[in-house]
Short mmCIF file of C-alpha atoms in Angstrom, two decimals:
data_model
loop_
_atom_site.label_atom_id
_atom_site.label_comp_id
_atom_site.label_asym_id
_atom_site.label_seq_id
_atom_site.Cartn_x
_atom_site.Cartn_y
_atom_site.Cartn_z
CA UNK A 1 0.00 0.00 0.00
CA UNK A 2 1.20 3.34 -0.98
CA UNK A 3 0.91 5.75 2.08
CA UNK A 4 1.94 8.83 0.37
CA UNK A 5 -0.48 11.51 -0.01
CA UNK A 6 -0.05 14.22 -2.61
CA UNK A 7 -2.33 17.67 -2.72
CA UNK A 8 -2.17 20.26 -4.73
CA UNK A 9 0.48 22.13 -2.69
CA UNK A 10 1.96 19.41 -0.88
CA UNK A 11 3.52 16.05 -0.12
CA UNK A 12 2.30 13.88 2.69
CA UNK A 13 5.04 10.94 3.72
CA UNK A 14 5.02 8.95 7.18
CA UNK A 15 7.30 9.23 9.73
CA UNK A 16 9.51 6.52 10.28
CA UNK A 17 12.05 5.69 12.99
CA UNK A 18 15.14 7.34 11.14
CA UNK A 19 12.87 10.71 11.50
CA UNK A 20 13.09 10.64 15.58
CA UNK A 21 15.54 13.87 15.76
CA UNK A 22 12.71 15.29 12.71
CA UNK A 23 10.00 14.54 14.84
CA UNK A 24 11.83 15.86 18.50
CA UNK A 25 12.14 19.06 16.66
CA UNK A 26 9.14 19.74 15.52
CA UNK A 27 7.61 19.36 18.84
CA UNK A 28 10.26 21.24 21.13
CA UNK A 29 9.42 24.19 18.34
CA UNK A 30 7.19 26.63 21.27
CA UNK A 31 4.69 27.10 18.34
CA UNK A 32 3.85 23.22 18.12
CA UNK A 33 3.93 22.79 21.65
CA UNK A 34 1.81 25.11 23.31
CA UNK A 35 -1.49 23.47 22.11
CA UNK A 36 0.18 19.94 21.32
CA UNK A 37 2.00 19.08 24.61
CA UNK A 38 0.44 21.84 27.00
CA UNK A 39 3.72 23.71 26.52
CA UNK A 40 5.99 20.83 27.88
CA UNK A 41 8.91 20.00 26.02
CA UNK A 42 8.84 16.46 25.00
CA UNK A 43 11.81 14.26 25.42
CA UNK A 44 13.78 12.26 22.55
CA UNK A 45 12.39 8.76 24.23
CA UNK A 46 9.38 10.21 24.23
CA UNK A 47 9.68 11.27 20.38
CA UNK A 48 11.00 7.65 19.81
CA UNK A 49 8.68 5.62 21.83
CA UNK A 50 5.72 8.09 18.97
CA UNK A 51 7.86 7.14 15.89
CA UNK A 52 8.44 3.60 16.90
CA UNK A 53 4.46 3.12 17.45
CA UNK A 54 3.74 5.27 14.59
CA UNK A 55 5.75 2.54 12.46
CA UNK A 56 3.47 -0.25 13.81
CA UNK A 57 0.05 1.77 13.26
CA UNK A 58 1.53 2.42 9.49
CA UNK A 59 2.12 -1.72 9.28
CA UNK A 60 -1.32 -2.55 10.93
CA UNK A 61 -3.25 0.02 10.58
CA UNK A 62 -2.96 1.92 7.49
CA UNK A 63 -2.45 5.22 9.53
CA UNK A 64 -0.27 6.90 11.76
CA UNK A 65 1.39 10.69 11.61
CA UNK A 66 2.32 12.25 7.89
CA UNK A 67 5.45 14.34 7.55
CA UNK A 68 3.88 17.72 5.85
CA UNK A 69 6.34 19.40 3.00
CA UNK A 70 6.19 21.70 0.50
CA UNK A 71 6.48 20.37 -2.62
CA UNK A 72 7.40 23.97 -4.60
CA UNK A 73 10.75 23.65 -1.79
CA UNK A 74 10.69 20.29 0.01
CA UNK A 75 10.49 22.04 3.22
CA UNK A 76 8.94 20.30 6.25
CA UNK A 77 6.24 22.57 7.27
CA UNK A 78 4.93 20.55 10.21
CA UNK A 79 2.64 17.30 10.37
CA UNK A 80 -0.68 15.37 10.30
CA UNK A 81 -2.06 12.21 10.61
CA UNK A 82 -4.23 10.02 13.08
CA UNK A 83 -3.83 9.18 16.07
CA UNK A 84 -4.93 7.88 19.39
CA UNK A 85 -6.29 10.44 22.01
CA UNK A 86 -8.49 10.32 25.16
CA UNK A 87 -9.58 7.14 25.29
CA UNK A 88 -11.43 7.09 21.69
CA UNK A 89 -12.85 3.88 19.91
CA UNK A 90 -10.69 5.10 16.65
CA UNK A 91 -7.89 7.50 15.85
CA UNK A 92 -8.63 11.66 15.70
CA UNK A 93 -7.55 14.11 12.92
CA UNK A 94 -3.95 15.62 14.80
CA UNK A 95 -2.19 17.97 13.17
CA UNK A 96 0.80 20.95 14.16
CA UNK A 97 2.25 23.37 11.96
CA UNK A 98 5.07 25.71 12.04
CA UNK A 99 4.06 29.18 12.97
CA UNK A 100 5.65 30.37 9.89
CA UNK A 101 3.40 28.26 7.63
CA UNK A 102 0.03 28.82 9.27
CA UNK A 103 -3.03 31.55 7.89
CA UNK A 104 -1.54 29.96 4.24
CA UNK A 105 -4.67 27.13 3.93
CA UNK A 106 -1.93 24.29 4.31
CA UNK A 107 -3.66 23.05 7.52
CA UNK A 108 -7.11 23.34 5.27
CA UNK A 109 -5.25 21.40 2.57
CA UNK A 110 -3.90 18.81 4.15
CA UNK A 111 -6.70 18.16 6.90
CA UNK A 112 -8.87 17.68 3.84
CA UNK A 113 -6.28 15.08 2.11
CA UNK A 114 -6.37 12.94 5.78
CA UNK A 115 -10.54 12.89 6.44
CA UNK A 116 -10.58 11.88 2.74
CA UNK A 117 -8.44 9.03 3.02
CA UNK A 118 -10.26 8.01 6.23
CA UNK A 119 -13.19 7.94 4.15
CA UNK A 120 -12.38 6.66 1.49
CA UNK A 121 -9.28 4.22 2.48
CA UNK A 122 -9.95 3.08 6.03
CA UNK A 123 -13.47 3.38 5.69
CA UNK A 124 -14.17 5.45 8.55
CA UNK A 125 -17.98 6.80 9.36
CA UNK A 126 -16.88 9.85 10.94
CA UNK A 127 -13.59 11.36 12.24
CA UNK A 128 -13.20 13.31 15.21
CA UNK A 129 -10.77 16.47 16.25
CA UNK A 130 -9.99 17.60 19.58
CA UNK A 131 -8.72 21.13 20.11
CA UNK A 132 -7.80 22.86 23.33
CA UNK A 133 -10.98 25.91 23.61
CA UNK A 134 -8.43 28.59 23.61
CA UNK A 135 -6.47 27.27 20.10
CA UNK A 136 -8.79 29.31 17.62
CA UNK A 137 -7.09 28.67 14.95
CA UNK A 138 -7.72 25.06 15.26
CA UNK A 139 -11.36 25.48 15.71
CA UNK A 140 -11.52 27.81 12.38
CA UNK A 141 -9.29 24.47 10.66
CA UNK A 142 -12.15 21.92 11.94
CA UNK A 143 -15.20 24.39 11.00
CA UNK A 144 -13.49 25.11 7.62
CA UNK A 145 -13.47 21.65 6.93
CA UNK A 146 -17.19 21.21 7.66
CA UNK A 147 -16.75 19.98 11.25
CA UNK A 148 -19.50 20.14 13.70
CA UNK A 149 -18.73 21.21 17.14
CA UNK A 150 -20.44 18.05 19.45
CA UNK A 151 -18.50 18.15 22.92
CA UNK A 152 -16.84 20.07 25.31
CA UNK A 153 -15.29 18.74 28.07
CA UNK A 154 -12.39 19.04 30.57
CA UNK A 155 -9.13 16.68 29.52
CA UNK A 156 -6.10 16.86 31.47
CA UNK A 157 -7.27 19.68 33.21
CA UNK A 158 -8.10 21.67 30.27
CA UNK A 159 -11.42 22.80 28.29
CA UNK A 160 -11.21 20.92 25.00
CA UNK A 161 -13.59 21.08 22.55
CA UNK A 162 -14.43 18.08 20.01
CA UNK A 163 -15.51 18.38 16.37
CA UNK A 164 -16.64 15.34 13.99
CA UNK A 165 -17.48 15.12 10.54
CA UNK A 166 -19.47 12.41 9.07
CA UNK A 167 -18.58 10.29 5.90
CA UNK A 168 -20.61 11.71 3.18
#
């Protein structure tokens, strides 16, 4: 199975176990980790111990966490994917982007690119997407891509709101 996902604007490749440092970086950046990791700087095991489950989910599952670059300049903008969060019954629409990158419709682009291969790959009714209340721009992202807000509710001692969209 092919896992790479090409849009218009970009190039969608899983992260694999050579990409720990990659991956480490992305989510030390203070951008990426405010919402992501409630401002805590992950460690590299804790980077590895992702990339070395992400690798499984990618063998078993069809799924796991996308590296996100720009096709026009092969730069790594950020990442996407699915992935396992509060206790769930199946994987949520995650995503982080470089400040740098964001307000350009990338997030819109390549949000799009994942519900549609839940859809229409993994078969997936709906797909959920959990944002922390006060992360706006993540709630514009969901709305944008025709998300309904259905929950709020307090997870690790935070107000975070949950949008789903339904297979069409």
């Amino acid at each position: 199975m092919n896992l790479t996902i090409n849009t218009k604007r970009l190039v969608l490749t899983p992260f694999c176990i050579d990409d720990v440092e990659l991956f480490h970086q992305l989510n030390i950046n203070s951008y990426v980790r405010e919402f992501m990791w409630d401002d805590e700087e992950i460690t590299l095991d804790t980077a590895k111990e992702i990339m070395q489950r992400n690798e499984r989910h990618f063998e078993e599952d069809g799924f796991g966490i996308w590296k996100v670059v720009l096709k026009e300049t092969d730069e790594l903008i950020g990442y996407t994917g699915l992935w396992y969060f509060f206790n769930e019954k199946q994987p949520q629409l995650i995503y982080a982007l470089l400040k740098q990158f964001t307000k350009r419709g990338y997030a819109h682009e390549f949000s799009k690119a994942i519900i549609r291969y839940s859809f229409e790959t993994l078969n997936f009714k709906y797909l959920i997407a959990a944002t922390d209340e006060p992360h706006i721009e993540s709630q514009k992202v969901a709305k944008g891509l025709g998300m309904k807000l259905f929950e709020k509710r307090i997870e690790n001692e935070k107000p975070t709101l949950f949008f789903r969209i339904e297979k069409g």
